[in-house]
């Protein structure tokens, strides 16, 4: 694809049918997350707190702000990476992140249980705070790692490791939420490569 200015790239995106479909899937996935989270918050006044073999045996530090910040860094970094380095795959990226959001939105509502520690971070008051399994923080950064290449792949791997570590230390998630997010998103990545590998911008 030849080089385009910002306005030109945006125009190309919205002209592309695959991009529009993928964007719709992402929007639906986010809405499902929000609706399920709202349902959990309105339905249950309290949720059971579970034991965890890892978090029960490591020290606690209030690092909620840090894993939120690392997640924002992952999001911004991936947007920049996709825009500058892999623009043609934008529909593919959106589709996979949309499926990831959709899957999470379904699973957090199936078996609601309480957060191991209720500290407020950068997203205080957000409906994304409701629902634990699987971890959205871990899922996004790990999927970004799988989808990126070169030095950015190393960056997203480091961010994923840091997010996992801070989530455990800050009790942001149970270990099962974190490791299931890795498994889920790897499965989504493999599924996407088989079913949506042609979701690219074509001119």
CSV table of N, CA and C in Angstrom, one decimal, residues 139 143 180-190:
chain,number,residue,atom,x,y,z
A,139,UNK,N,-5.7,-10.2,28.8
A,139,UNK,CA,-6.1,-10.6,27.5
A,139,UNK,C,-5.7,-9.6,26.4
A,143,UNK,N,-2.9,-10.5,23.5
A,143,UNK,CA,-3.3,-10.6,22.1
A,143,UNK,C,-2.5,-9.6,21.3
A,180,UNK,N,-6.3,-18.0,32.3
A,180,UNK,CA,-7.4,-18.3,31.3
A,180,UNK,C,-7.5,-17.3,30.2
A,181,UNK,N,-7.2,-16.0,30.6
A,181,UNK,CA,-7.1,-14.9,29.5
A,181,UNK,C,-6.1,-15.2,28.5
A,182,UNK,N,-4.9,-15.8,28.9
A,182,UNK,CA,-3.9,-16.1,28.0
A,182,UNK,C,-4.3,-17.3,27.1
A,183,UNK,N,-4.9,-18.3,27.7
A,183,UNK,CA,-5.4,-19.4,26.9
A,183,UNK,C,-6.5,-19.0,25.9
A,184,UNK,N,-7.5,-18.2,26.4
A,184,UNK,CA,-8.6,-17.8,25.6
A,184,UNK,C,-8.1,-17.0,24.4
A,185,UNK,N,-7.2,-16.1,24.7
A,185,UNK,CA,-6.8,-15.2,23.6
A,185,UNK,C,-5.8,-15.9,22.6
A,186,UNK,N,-5.1,-16.9,23.1
A,186,UNK,CA,-4.3,-17.7,22.1
A,186,UNK,C,-5.3,-18.4,21.2
A,187,UNK,N,-6.3,-19.0,21.8
A,187,UNK,CA,-7.3,-19.7,21.0
A,187,UNK,C,-8.0,-18.8,20.0
A,188,UNK,N,-8.3,-17.5,20.4
A,188,UNK,CA,-8.9,-16.5,19.5
A,188,UNK,C,-7.9,-16.2,18.4
A,189,UNK,N,-6.7,-16.1,18.7
A,189,UNK,CA,-5.6,-15.8,17.7
A,189,UNK,C,-5.6,-16.9,16.7
A,190,UNK,N,-5.5,-18.1,17.1
A,190,UNK,CA,-5.5,-19.2,16.2
A,190,UNK,C,-6.7,-19.3,15.3
